[in-house]
């Protein structure tokens, strides 16, 4: 038995944890400020020198044999519990054991580990009375870690042909009779009528910014709960961002993520067509959409992740490492819930008994 909660946690901005980067410098082409790790100027697009960029420390690659997640970890890692399914059945892979495309963009951690841990404690303590008494918090917090998770980001042009019945309201005055104080009276009222006609046309829209989880360990439903990420903060990927952090290889292929994204963009296109229609109402809307000019980016996004088992159930807690927004599931004590229900029933019974007594029921 668990509660499903989403709790926004606004926090004060904090310097990024992990590697330290140098300050910005002016672009040689246009003079706009450019981050030390940016390969291109965001103002004019001119390429930037990267000779002084820091490099990430060596990492080890692990694969969970239970859920299949592959994670990059610091080279000094000796043991590892899968952050997605809480399994100890994890094997180390050769560093070259991947044929996956490298990420193109990344958002660095802005939430410090200490802040994330405090967000978790606040969240767990909310509704504390219903939490099982034997939930040992220290064991849970020990598994709390920051991970760069892969997401697919797509942009594409949607072109649709649509058809619908369009309704236009018009009004007429109707005379009717009714009885008031035993007398028949004549009155008038306004009646709404709808005139219908068939209409068809074309619609197009350009869509972008929808993130599809590239991790089988993070289902899309959970990815939606940890959003939004501020995509204006995306930086060109550099291995230095991963120094001191874990990162997961994508396990959802691009084509699979594209299908899910196009389902979402089809839904948005349907809503866009509906909002575009003339008249006062419509029915029988049919929209056939095709997509073109499809572009994709593989991005790494910062998430603090905690998965733990209680009573043979897996519970999950996540913190958006950029904004501090959190969401998760927590175990609830069935015994304590039952005690509350019984107590409420006793109070209701006592109240009814008092009412009956006062009402002369004795």
Short mmCIF file of C-alpha atoms in Angstrom, two decimals, residues 128-303:
data_model
loop_
_atom_site.label_atom_id
_atom_site.label_comp_id
_atom_site.label_asym_id
_atom_site.label_seq_id
_atom_site.Cartn_x
_atom_site.Cartn_y
_atom_site.Cartn_z
CA UNK A 128 4.77 11.00 9.04
CA UNK A 129 2.17 9.33 11.30
CA UNK A 130 1.10 7.00 8.49
CA UNK A 131 4.67 5.90 7.71
CA UNK A 132 5.54 2.40 9.00
CA UNK A 133 7.47 2.54 12.25
CA UNK A 134 10.03 -0.01 11.06
CA UNK A 135 11.07 2.00 8.00
CA UNK A 136 14.72 2.67 8.84
CA UNK A 137 15.46 6.01 7.23
CA UNK A 138 19.25 5.71 7.34
CA UNK A 139 19.22 2.58 5.18
CA UNK A 140 17.02 4.38 2.67
CA UNK A 141 19.07 7.59 2.53
CA UNK A 142 22.30 5.65 1.95
CA UNK A 143 20.99 4.73 -1.52
CA UNK A 144 20.15 8.29 -2.53
CA UNK A 145 22.36 9.33 -5.46
CA UNK A 146 22.59 11.85 -8.26
CA UNK A 147 22.45 10.37 -11.76
CA UNK A 148 22.52 11.86 -15.23
CA UNK A 149 19.60 10.21 -17.03
CA UNK A 150 19.22 10.03 -20.81
CA UNK A 151 16.28 11.68 -22.55
CA UNK A 152 15.37 11.98 -26.21
CA UNK A 153 14.28 15.40 -27.43
CA UNK A 154 12.58 15.74 -30.81
CA UNK A 155 11.46 18.55 -33.06
CA UNK A 156 9.32 18.03 -36.16
CA UNK A 157 6.75 19.51 -38.51
CA UNK A 158 3.19 18.15 -38.22
CA UNK A 159 0.88 18.49 -41.22
CA UNK A 160 -2.76 17.48 -40.85
CA UNK A 161 -5.92 17.10 -42.88
CA UNK A 162 -9.08 17.39 -40.84
CA UNK A 163 -12.84 17.20 -41.12
CA UNK A 164 -15.63 17.98 -38.64
CA UNK A 165 -19.21 19.13 -38.22
CA UNK A 166 -19.29 22.77 -37.18
CA UNK A 167 -22.13 24.09 -35.05
CA UNK A 168 -23.29 27.71 -34.97
CA UNK A 169 -25.65 28.80 -32.18
CA UNK A 170 -28.75 30.86 -32.89
CA UNK A 171 -31.62 31.81 -30.62
CA UNK A 172 -35.39 32.04 -30.91
CA UNK A 173 -38.10 33.29 -28.58
CA UNK A 174 -40.64 30.69 -27.48
CA UNK A 175 -44.04 31.31 -25.91
CA UNK A 176 -45.32 28.91 -23.27
CA UNK A 177 -47.96 28.70 -20.53
CA UNK A 178 -47.55 27.77 -16.89
CA UNK A 179 -49.58 27.85 -13.69
CA UNK A 180 -48.81 30.33 -10.92
CA UNK A 181 -51.00 30.74 -7.82
CA UNK A 182 -53.66 28.60 -9.45
CA UNK A 183 -53.83 30.76 -12.56
CA UNK A 184 -52.64 30.03 -16.08
CA UNK A 185 -50.11 32.60 -17.31
CA UNK A 186 -48.34 33.03 -20.61
CA UNK A 187 -44.59 33.65 -20.70
CA UNK A 188 -41.72 33.75 -23.19
CA UNK A 189 -38.25 32.25 -23.02
CA UNK A 190 -35.13 32.19 -25.19
CA UNK A 191 -34.24 28.81 -26.69
CA UNK A 192 -30.78 27.99 -28.08
CA UNK A 193 -30.67 26.13 -31.40
CA UNK A 194 -27.64 24.86 -33.35
CA UNK A 195 -27.15 24.96 -37.08
CA UNK A 196 -24.70 22.32 -38.35
CA UNK A 197 -22.57 22.08 -41.48
CA UNK A 198 -19.62 20.01 -42.65
CA UNK A 199 -16.19 21.58 -42.92
CA UNK A 200 -12.70 20.30 -43.76
CA UNK A 201 -9.25 21.79 -44.16
CA UNK A 202 -5.56 21.60 -43.42
CA UNK A 203 -3.48 22.56 -40.42
CA UNK A 204 0.21 22.49 -39.60
CA UNK A 205 2.38 23.14 -36.58
CA UNK A 206 6.03 22.82 -35.56
CA UNK A 207 6.56 20.98 -32.29
CA UNK A 208 9.59 20.61 -30.04
CA UNK A 209 10.67 20.42 -26.41
CA UNK A 210 8.94 17.16 -25.42
CA UNK A 211 11.31 14.89 -23.48
CA UNK A 212 11.02 11.11 -23.75
CA UNK A 213 12.80 9.01 -21.14
CA UNK A 214 15.66 7.02 -22.64
CA UNK A 215 15.80 4.78 -19.57
CA UNK A 216 13.75 1.62 -19.12
CA UNK A 217 14.32 2.10 -15.41
CA UNK A 218 12.46 5.44 -15.53
CA UNK A 219 9.07 4.86 -17.21
CA UNK A 220 7.62 7.83 -19.07
CA UNK A 221 4.93 8.23 -16.41
CA UNK A 222 7.63 8.99 -13.84
CA UNK A 223 9.50 11.18 -16.31
CA UNK A 224 6.37 13.33 -16.61
CA UNK A 225 6.20 13.66 -12.83
CA UNK A 226 9.78 14.97 -12.54
CA UNK A 227 9.32 17.60 -15.26
CA UNK A 228 9.67 20.37 -16.19
CA UNK A 229 13.34 20.90 -16.95
CA UNK A 230 14.38 24.37 -18.05
CA UNK A 231 15.74 23.51 -21.49
CA UNK A 232 17.24 26.98 -21.89
CA UNK A 233 19.95 25.64 -19.58
CA UNK A 234 21.13 22.97 -22.04
CA UNK A 235 24.88 22.96 -22.73
CA UNK A 236 26.87 21.15 -25.35
CA UNK A 237 27.87 17.80 -23.88
CA UNK A 238 31.34 17.46 -22.45
CA UNK A 239 32.59 14.46 -20.40
CA UNK A 240 33.71 16.90 -17.70
CA UNK A 241 30.09 17.29 -16.62
CA UNK A 242 30.09 13.64 -15.52
CA UNK A 243 33.13 13.87 -13.23
CA UNK A 244 32.02 12.69 -9.79
CA UNK A 245 28.53 11.70 -10.96
CA UNK A 246 26.85 8.55 -12.21
CA UNK A 247 25.26 8.50 -15.65
CA UNK A 248 23.04 5.96 -17.37
CA UNK A 249 23.32 4.74 -20.94
CA UNK A 250 20.07 4.94 -22.86
CA UNK A 251 18.13 1.67 -23.13
CA UNK A 252 15.15 3.07 -25.07
CA UNK A 253 16.13 3.29 -28.72
CA UNK A 254 15.54 6.45 -30.75
CA UNK A 255 12.82 4.92 -32.95
CA UNK A 256 10.88 3.69 -29.94
CA UNK A 257 11.13 7.12 -28.30
CA UNK A 258 10.12 8.77 -31.60
CA UNK A 259 6.91 6.73 -31.73
CA UNK A 260 5.97 7.85 -28.21
CA UNK A 261 6.84 11.47 -29.01
CA UNK A 262 4.74 11.47 -32.18
CA UNK A 263 1.79 10.15 -30.19
CA UNK A 264 2.13 13.17 -27.90
CA UNK A 265 2.56 15.60 -30.81
CA UNK A 266 -0.48 14.04 -32.55
CA UNK A 267 -2.51 14.74 -29.41
CA UNK A 268 -1.28 18.35 -29.40
CA UNK A 269 -2.06 18.71 -33.10
CA UNK A 270 -5.59 17.41 -32.50
CA UNK A 271 -6.03 19.98 -29.73
CA UNK A 272 -4.58 22.67 -31.99
CA UNK A 273 -7.04 21.86 -34.78
CA UNK A 274 -9.94 21.86 -32.31
CA UNK A 275 -8.93 25.30 -31.04
CA UNK A 276 -8.61 26.54 -34.63
CA UNK A 277 -12.12 25.51 -35.74
CA UNK A 278 -14.72 28.24 -36.37
CA UNK A 279 -18.23 28.24 -34.95
CA UNK A 280 -19.48 27.77 -31.40
CA UNK A 281 -19.12 24.00 -31.14
CA UNK A 282 -18.09 20.99 -33.20
CA UNK A 283 -18.50 17.22 -33.35
CA UNK A 284 -16.98 14.25 -35.16
CA UNK A 285 -13.52 15.81 -35.47
CA UNK A 286 -11.18 13.66 -37.57
CA UNK A 287 -7.48 14.55 -37.84
CA UNK A 288 -4.92 12.68 -39.97
CA UNK A 289 -1.38 13.83 -39.24
CA UNK A 290 1.94 13.16 -40.93
CA UNK A 291 5.35 14.25 -39.65
CA UNK A 292 8.43 15.48 -41.47
CA UNK A 293 11.66 17.39 -40.80
CA UNK A 294 12.29 15.18 -37.76
CA UNK A 295 15.33 16.12 -35.68
CA UNK A 296 16.46 14.46 -32.47
CA UNK A 297 18.91 15.15 -29.66
CA UNK A 298 20.11 12.82 -26.92
CA UNK A 299 20.41 14.83 -23.71
CA UNK A 300 21.55 14.01 -20.19
CA UNK A 301 19.46 15.52 -17.40
CA UNK A 302 20.26 15.67 -13.65
CA UNK A 303 18.08 13.60 -11.33
#
